[in-house]
Each structure stands twice: as C-alpha cells, then as structure tokens.
C-alpha cells in the first residue's frame, strides 16, 4: 500500500499535492485545453465530478510565482516546451460562485461581493505598483473597500461589482505586462439558487453584466475557463459572446478529464490494497458516459475507498445523493403522472434506455416548464447518462449505475408513501387482512397499491434490487398503521428477515418474506419465500417476545402483480394456511 492519504473533499491542488494526498493525474487537460484553444471555455459537468479541483490545478499551473514542484512527476511535466511557455507565466483571477446561494437577493449579492473582494485582496501588491497611477489604485481600492456599517465584509457598489473582473484583469495586465486568465468555478450555482428562492431576474442581471464586461471585448483577457452543471443559454447570460467554446457531456473534446476512468480506478484500488472490491465499485459508481469516455463518479469512489480502509466489511451506499438535496429528481418524479412518462421511468429503473430529444441550452427559470426540459436537466446533472453516441439532438438515456438507481427508487417510494397516506381506508383494510390471515384480500389490496406506482421489469437489474423495491412498497404501507411495531432486515434465527410485525395487545406476530417472481413464476417464488422463513427460523424473535399467534407470509411480486401464501401457528401448533 502506498503511504498516501485519501483526498476526501480536497479541491485545492496545492494542498493536495503538498500534503501527500493520492492524486489521479488530470494535468493532461492543460495541454488539450491549449491545443483546442478557445478564448472563453465552458465545461458543464455534474456536481462532484472534480470541477473545482481541475480549476485549482489550472490556477496553480498558469499563475505567476507558482510552485513548479507541485507538478513534478505529473503528465504535463513531460511536455517541457509547453511548461516553459505557459507554466507560471500569467496573472490568474480565480473565483468560485458555489457559495453564492443566499435565501434572498440581498444575501446572495453580499455573498458575491465577498467572493470578489476576497479574490481582489490577493493582489494587494497593486497598491504599491509603480506601473499603476493614482486612478488605477483608486479603482482597486473600490474592489476591496470594507463595509463601514460592519454589516457585511465588502462595500462594493453595483457598478463596481459588474465591472470588477475586467477592472482586476486590466490592472494586473498593467502591473505584469501580461494578459490575465480568468477562472470562474460553478458559475451557475447563484442562478439555480435564485430560481429556487424567487429572485432569478435580479440575479441573472447581475451575473450577465459581470460576465459581459469580463469576457466580451476585454483586451486584457488571455483566456477564461468556466465550469457549471447546466449550459445556460446565450440569450440569458452570454449575450453577444461569440468567443464561447463549449465542452458539454455530449462532446468528445476534453471528455476524459472529469471523472475517473476504469484504469484510474483499478490503480487506486491496487494502491490501497482494495482490488478485491473492483466489481462492486464498478457496479455502484461507474457507468457515466462523457463524450466517448466511460467514467466513474470520483466523489463516490474516494468516499467508498476511504470507508473500506477503516471498515473492510462496509457495503456501498449513496455518497453522491447525500451531498445535495436532489431537487431536480424530486421535481421530475412529482411530474411523472402521465402514462407515457411513467412507463419510461419503469424502463429506466429496470435497466433499459429511453430515447429523448435533448435541449442543451436552457434557462433555470424554464427547466421545470416541461417534462422534455426536465429530461435534459437530468442528463446535465448526472442522474441520467447517454448510453450511445447521440444522433443529432436525440440521445438514448439510461440510469448510469446502482447508486443512482437506488436514488430514483428511494424517492419514488417516498412519493408512494405520501400517496398511500392519503388513502387511509385502503391501509386499514390491508393491515386488517394481513392480521386476519385473509390471503385473498392481502393480494388484491397490495395489487391495487402497486398499480399506483411504477413497476420493475424482468430485465438485467439485479434480483435483490427488485425485491428491495417491493419490500419498500410494503414498508411504506405498514408505516402508517399505528400500534404496530414494524421492523425490517433484522436478525432472527439463522438469518435476516424482510419484515417482522408485532401486534402486542393481541399477541400476534407477522413475518413477511418478499421475492421477485422472475418470468411470472409466482408459485416457485412464494414457496422459496416460505422455505426461507422456515429453514432460517425467522419467527424465533417473535416467539421470544411472547407472540402467541404467528403468521408467515411469502409474497412474490412481478411488475404490478403479486401472489401470496401464508402459514399460521398458534402456541406452536400449525393452524389454518392459505394461498392465492
């Protein structure tokens, strides 16, 4: 094992390299970026795909006074001519807008002023520059002026703010006699938050004016790089910007520099003696297609490997889902009511693909206007990926991996629970039938519930995922029955049961095992469920807790249908059994 640290949440290139964190070399991006050459370059990638780290890497490569040893042994160092010409040769203005996410416009504007003011402070040497005159220095002081009211950090007026990046680039060019590079990370975060909180028009105006002055007809600009999730339309934010070069998820250029390739993941696992987890890592976190490259989610891989180092028995989980509110997918699922969209979601959950026309240029205030725009949003944000090379504007979409499939499944089940809560009579009837051993009603009412949500098709998705989905539907129904103690996936006897219920005041216990009936083999699946209950003695805990009557249910599910078998015991003696 290499003596390296796992870089959890480290997006500062200098910190990562200087403190012996493991680094997957993405410096080849520098050469490709310069070879393709665009005056203003925009990379759109999902969150947590390494955008901030790559932007930090660009800053440390180009910035005057950089520590060149940071790049020792890396891919870019081999190109000595390029390094001689570009490394450490430019003033660099580098800001991240990821923290501009206020609950209202005033707060967001102050956050933006803070970002700009703090970046301007990095260049305080301009106050002593002999190449700047008194007017230049007065302009610089406006960028770092503190708020005398002590309410905010910086007192930057609207006019000064919108011209700030251009002003700074002009002053830096005068001082260094070199044009400036401008880096803007997560450029669209303020717009997404503004749209969510209702001040989009105000925020779009300030961002448009800021970018317009900095990136359009700025003679002090060498080039600029921006990153974000969504390709916001030129009409809304990049008006008249004809020098914009796009690198979207569908473009082949620079496709390998965000996310981890299969070879890079294998090397990472080998370095930390975790190669035995390769297949599991691939199943859960691979599957994204950017241009022609197939990549893993880097946030997931790093977090998963870090957990394995401390707990080798750890099972995979949804790290990426826990790093945001999943707003996009929640809104999509709530709009899933029409039959066509619902059927397409069933295909996606089951591992199939759907063909959709993708709108690459959107505005945040229109992304939820139509279901078609929302398909495009899910692609841009990483919940879906392309399964093959696009044909024009039409892209065949798929869920990339097990993690994202669980995200979809979990949110669909939560939506189902909300709907089930509205149908209290059906919940009461189902629970009564379950308690009374009324197999026919259990089956009919459960079928009725399943008709209201999506189904899982008989495709390549793992059987345990399908069973977990139906298991989740059952838990969603049972969760609304007051007075019942419901447990799931707990140890009893020689294994772990799916669902156990204790009705203490009636001393009735219920054990349920759910199976997926592949190819509609309901009888086989029901018998397998019952066999598992009995062979593993899943009723042991119920009896230990004093349940005098124990009902054992084997439930087999396929699409929107189920089959139910039941056996009962009272005081240890088998009583009436039933099946449908």
Short mmCIF file of N, CA, C and O in Angstrom, two decimals, residues 121-188:
data_model
loop_
_atom_site.label_atom_id
_atom_site.label_comp_id
_atom_site.label_asym_id
_atom_site.label_seq_id
_atom_site.Cartn_x
_atom_site.Cartn_y
_atom_site.Cartn_z
N UNK A 121 -8.29 40.93 -2.86
CA UNK A 121 -7.31 41.10 -1.77
C UNK A 121 -6.02 40.32 -2.01
O UNK A 121 -4.98 40.67 -1.44
N UNK A 122 -6.10 39.27 -2.83
CA UNK A 122 -4.87 38.50 -3.13
C UNK A 122 -3.84 39.36 -3.86
O UNK A 122 -2.65 39.02 -3.88
N UNK A 123 -4.29 40.47 -4.43
CA UNK A 123 -3.42 41.30 -5.25
C UNK A 123 -3.14 42.66 -4.61
O UNK A 123 -3.02 43.68 -5.29
N UNK A 124 -3.00 42.71 -3.28
CA UNK A 124 -2.79 43.97 -2.58
C UNK A 124 -1.49 44.65 -2.99
O UNK A 124 -1.32 45.85 -2.77
N UNK A 125 -0.59 43.89 -3.57
CA UNK A 125 0.66 44.49 -4.06
C UNK A 125 0.40 45.55 -5.12
O UNK A 125 1.26 46.39 -5.41
N UNK A 126 -0.80 45.54 -5.73
CA UNK A 126 -1.13 46.55 -6.74
C UNK A 126 -1.11 47.96 -6.15
O UNK A 126 -0.87 48.94 -6.87
N UNK A 127 -1.38 48.08 -4.85
CA UNK A 127 -1.36 49.39 -4.21
C UNK A 127 0.04 50.01 -4.20
O UNK A 127 0.18 51.23 -4.11
N UNK A 128 1.05 49.16 -4.31
CA UNK A 128 2.43 49.64 -4.30
C UNK A 128 3.07 49.58 -5.69
O UNK A 128 4.27 49.88 -5.83
N UNK A 129 2.29 49.21 -6.69
CA UNK A 129 2.85 49.04 -8.03
C UNK A 129 3.22 50.39 -8.65
O UNK A 129 2.40 51.32 -8.68
N UNK A 130 4.43 50.50 -9.14
CA UNK A 130 4.87 51.72 -9.82
C UNK A 130 4.28 51.85 -11.21
O UNK A 130 4.34 52.92 -11.82
N UNK A 131 3.68 50.76 -11.70
CA UNK A 131 3.11 50.79 -13.04
C UNK A 131 1.66 51.25 -13.04
O UNK A 131 1.06 51.43 -14.11
N UNK A 132 1.06 51.40 -11.87
CA UNK A 132 -0.32 51.86 -11.75
C UNK A 132 -0.33 53.31 -11.27
O UNK A 132 0.45 53.68 -10.37
N UNK A 133 -1.19 54.11 -11.90
CA UNK A 133 -1.29 55.50 -11.46
C UNK A 133 -2.34 55.64 -10.36
O UNK A 133 -2.95 54.64 -9.92
N UNK A 134 -2.59 56.84 -9.92
CA UNK A 134 -3.50 57.08 -8.80
C UNK A 134 -4.93 56.67 -9.13
O UNK A 134 -5.67 56.18 -8.25
N UNK A 135 -5.34 56.84 -10.39
CA UNK A 135 -6.69 56.43 -10.79
C UNK A 135 -6.81 54.92 -10.72
O UNK A 135 -7.82 54.38 -10.22
N UNK A 136 -5.80 54.22 -11.23
CA UNK A 136 -5.81 52.75 -11.18
C UNK A 136 -5.93 52.26 -9.74
O UNK A 136 -6.72 51.35 -9.43
N UNK A 137 -5.18 52.88 -8.84
CA UNK A 137 -5.19 52.44 -7.45
C UNK A 137 -6.50 52.77 -6.77
O UNK A 137 -6.95 52.03 -5.89
N UNK A 138 -7.13 53.88 -7.18
CA UNK A 138 -8.44 54.19 -6.63
C UNK A 138 -9.47 53.15 -7.07
O UNK A 138 -10.33 52.72 -6.28
N UNK A 139 -9.38 52.71 -8.33
CA UNK A 139 -10.27 51.66 -8.83
C UNK A 139 -10.06 50.36 -8.05
O UNK A 139 -11.02 49.65 -7.72
N UNK A 140 -8.79 50.07 -7.75
CA UNK A 140 -8.52 48.84 -6.99
C UNK A 140 -9.08 48.93 -5.58
O UNK A 140 -9.66 47.97 -5.06
N UNK A 141 -8.94 50.10 -4.95
CA UNK A 141 -9.45 50.27 -3.59
C UNK A 141 -10.97 50.06 -3.53
O UNK A 141 -11.50 49.59 -2.51
N UNK A 142 -11.66 50.41 -4.60
CA UNK A 142 -13.11 50.19 -4.64
C UNK A 142 -13.45 48.70 -4.55
O UNK A 142 -14.50 48.33 -4.03
N UNK A 143 -12.56 47.86 -5.06
CA UNK A 143 -12.81 46.41 -5.05
C UNK A 143 -12.61 45.79 -3.67
O UNK A 143 -13.19 44.75 -3.38
N UNK A 144 -11.80 46.44 -2.83
CA UNK A 144 -11.51 45.86 -1.52
C UNK A 144 -12.05 46.73 -0.38
O UNK A 144 -11.72 46.49 0.79
N UNK A 145 -12.90 47.71 -0.73
CA UNK A 145 -13.43 48.60 0.30
C UNK A 145 -14.28 47.82 1.29
O UNK A 145 -15.17 47.06 0.91
N UNK A 146 -14.01 48.01 2.58
CA UNK A 146 -14.78 47.31 3.61
C UNK A 146 -16.06 48.07 3.91
O UNK A 146 -16.17 49.27 3.66
N UNK A 147 -17.01 47.37 4.46
CA UNK A 147 -18.31 47.95 4.81
C UNK A 147 -18.19 48.64 6.17
O UNK A 147 -18.03 47.98 7.19
N UNK A 148 -18.29 49.98 6.17
CA UNK A 148 -18.13 50.74 7.41
C UNK A 148 -19.26 50.50 8.41
O UNK A 148 -19.13 50.81 9.59
N UNK A 149 -20.38 49.95 7.93
CA UNK A 149 -21.51 49.68 8.83
C UNK A 149 -21.30 48.39 9.61
O UNK A 149 -22.10 48.05 10.48
N UNK A 150 -20.25 47.64 9.24
CA UNK A 150 -19.94 46.36 9.90
C UNK A 150 -21.04 45.31 9.73
O UNK A 150 -21.14 44.37 10.51
N UNK A 151 -21.87 45.51 8.70
CA UNK A 151 -22.92 44.52 8.43
C UNK A 151 -22.45 43.46 7.43
O UNK A 151 -22.86 42.32 7.50
N UNK A 152 -21.58 43.89 6.51
CA UNK A 152 -21.04 42.97 5.51
C UNK A 152 -19.54 43.17 5.41
O UNK A 152 -19.00 44.18 5.89
N UNK A 153 -18.85 42.25 4.76
CA UNK A 153 -17.39 42.35 4.65
C UNK A 153 -16.96 43.45 3.69
O UNK A 153 -16.06 44.22 3.97
N UNK A 154 -17.63 43.52 2.53
CA UNK A 154 -17.21 44.46 1.49
C UNK A 154 -18.35 45.37 1.08
O UNK A 154 -19.51 44.95 0.99
N UNK A 155 -18.01 46.64 0.82
CA UNK A 155 -18.99 47.62 0.35
C UNK A 155 -18.72 47.89 -1.13
O UNK A 155 -18.07 48.88 -1.49
N UNK A 156 -19.18 47.00 -1.99
CA UNK A 156 -18.95 47.13 -3.43
C UNK A 156 -20.26 47.53 -4.09
O UNK A 156 -21.26 46.81 -3.98
N UNK A 157 -20.26 48.65 -4.79
CA UNK A 157 -21.47 49.11 -5.44
C UNK A 157 -21.80 48.22 -6.64
O UNK A 157 -20.96 47.44 -7.11
N UNK A 158 -23.02 48.37 -7.16
CA UNK A 158 -23.45 47.55 -8.29
C UNK A 158 -22.57 47.75 -9.51
O UNK A 158 -22.17 46.78 -10.18
N UNK A 159 -22.26 48.99 -9.82
CA UNK A 159 -21.42 49.29 -10.99
C UNK A 159 -20.02 48.73 -10.83
O UNK A 159 -19.45 48.15 -11.76
N UNK A 160 -19.46 48.91 -9.64
CA UNK A 160 -18.11 48.39 -9.38
C UNK A 160 -18.11 46.87 -9.47
O UNK A 160 -17.19 46.25 -10.04
N UNK A 161 -19.16 46.23 -8.93
CA UNK A 161 -19.21 44.77 -8.94
C UNK A 161 -19.26 44.21 -10.35
O UNK A 161 -18.51 43.28 -10.69
N UNK A 162 -20.15 44.75 -11.19
CA UNK A 162 -20.28 44.18 -12.53
C UNK A 162 -19.03 44.40 -13.37
O UNK A 162 -18.76 43.62 -14.29
N UNK A 163 -18.24 45.42 -13.05
CA UNK A 163 -17.00 45.63 -13.78
C UNK A 163 -15.78 45.09 -13.09
O UNK A 163 -14.65 45.26 -13.57
N UNK A 164 -15.97 44.40 -11.96
CA UNK A 164 -14.85 44.03 -11.09
C UNK A 164 -13.81 43.13 -11.75
O UNK A 164 -12.61 43.36 -11.64
N UNK A 165 -14.26 42.07 -12.43
CA UNK A 165 -13.31 41.12 -13.01
C UNK A 165 -12.53 41.75 -14.15
O UNK A 165 -11.33 41.50 -14.31
N UNK A 166 -13.20 42.59 -14.93
CA UNK A 166 -12.49 43.28 -16.00
C UNK A 166 -11.50 44.28 -15.41
O UNK A 166 -10.35 44.38 -15.86
N UNK A 167 -11.95 45.04 -14.41
CA UNK A 167 -11.06 46.01 -13.76
C UNK A 167 -9.81 45.33 -13.24
O UNK A 167 -8.68 45.80 -13.46
N UNK A 168 -10.00 44.21 -12.56
CA UNK A 168 -8.87 43.49 -11.99
C UNK A 168 -7.93 42.98 -13.08
O UNK A 168 -6.70 43.04 -12.95
N UNK A 169 -8.49 42.49 -14.19
CA UNK A 169 -7.64 41.99 -15.28
C UNK A 169 -6.85 43.12 -15.93
O UNK A 169 -5.68 42.95 -16.29
N UNK A 170 -7.47 44.30 -16.08
CA UNK A 170 -6.78 45.46 -16.65
C UNK A 170 -5.62 45.88 -15.75
O UNK A 170 -4.50 46.14 -16.22
N UNK A 171 -5.87 45.95 -14.45
CA UNK A 171 -4.82 46.36 -13.51
C UNK A 171 -3.68 45.35 -13.47
O UNK A 171 -2.50 45.73 -13.40
N UNK A 172 -4.01 44.07 -13.51
CA UNK A 172 -2.97 43.04 -13.49
C UNK A 172 -2.14 43.06 -14.77
O UNK A 172 -0.92 42.85 -14.73
N UNK A 173 -2.78 43.33 -15.89
CA UNK A 173 -2.01 43.43 -17.14
C UNK A 173 -1.04 44.60 -17.08
O UNK A 173 0.12 44.50 -17.52
N UNK A 174 -1.49 45.73 -16.52
CA UNK A 174 -0.60 46.89 -16.40
C UNK A 174 0.60 46.56 -15.51
O UNK A 174 1.74 46.96 -15.80
N UNK A 175 0.34 45.86 -14.42
CA UNK A 175 1.43 45.55 -13.48
C UNK A 175 2.41 44.54 -14.07
O UNK A 175 3.63 44.70 -13.95
N UNK A 176 1.91 43.48 -14.66
CA UNK A 176 2.76 42.39 -15.13
C UNK A 176 3.15 42.51 -16.60
O UNK A 176 4.04 41.78 -17.08
N UNK A 177 2.42 43.34 -17.33
CA UNK A 177 2.57 43.40 -18.79
C UNK A 177 2.25 42.05 -19.43
O UNK A 177 2.83 41.66 -20.43
N UNK A 178 1.33 41.35 -18.79
CA UNK A 178 0.83 40.09 -19.32
C UNK A 178 -0.68 40.06 -19.16
O UNK A 178 -1.22 40.45 -18.12
N UNK A 179 -1.38 39.58 -20.17
CA UNK A 179 -2.84 39.48 -20.08
C UNK A 179 -3.22 38.46 -19.00
O UNK A 179 -2.44 37.54 -18.71
N UNK A 180 -4.41 38.60 -18.47
CA UNK A 180 -4.84 37.77 -17.34
C UNK A 180 -5.69 36.60 -17.81
O UNK A 180 -6.40 36.66 -18.82
N UNK A 181 -5.62 35.52 -17.04
CA UNK A 181 -6.50 34.36 -17.19
C UNK A 181 -7.58 34.48 -16.12
O UNK A 181 -7.29 34.76 -14.95
N UNK A 182 -8.85 34.26 -16.50
CA UNK A 182 -9.96 34.32 -15.57
C UNK A 182 -10.58 32.93 -15.44
O UNK A 182 -10.94 32.31 -16.44
N UNK A 183 -10.68 32.45 -14.22
CA UNK A 183 -11.29 31.15 -13.92
C UNK A 183 -12.53 31.39 -13.05
O UNK A 183 -12.43 32.02 -11.99
N UNK A 184 -13.68 30.86 -13.49
CA UNK A 184 -14.92 31.02 -12.73
C UNK A 184 -15.53 29.63 -12.53
O UNK A 184 -16.05 29.01 -13.47
N UNK A 185 -15.44 29.14 -11.31
CA UNK A 185 -15.94 27.80 -10.99
C UNK A 185 -17.39 27.87 -10.53
O UNK A 185 -17.77 28.80 -9.80
N UNK A 186 -18.19 26.87 -10.94
CA UNK A 186 -19.60 26.75 -10.53
C UNK A 186 -20.37 28.05 -10.84
O UNK A 186 -21.07 28.61 -10.00
N UNK A 187 -20.24 28.48 -12.08
CA UNK A 187 -20.80 29.77 -12.49
C UNK A 187 -22.32 29.84 -12.35
O UNK A 187 -22.90 30.93 -12.20
N UNK A 188 -22.99 28.69 -12.38
CA UNK A 188 -24.45 28.71 -12.41
C UNK A 188 -25.11 28.42 -11.06
O UNK A 188 -26.33 28.44 -10.95
#
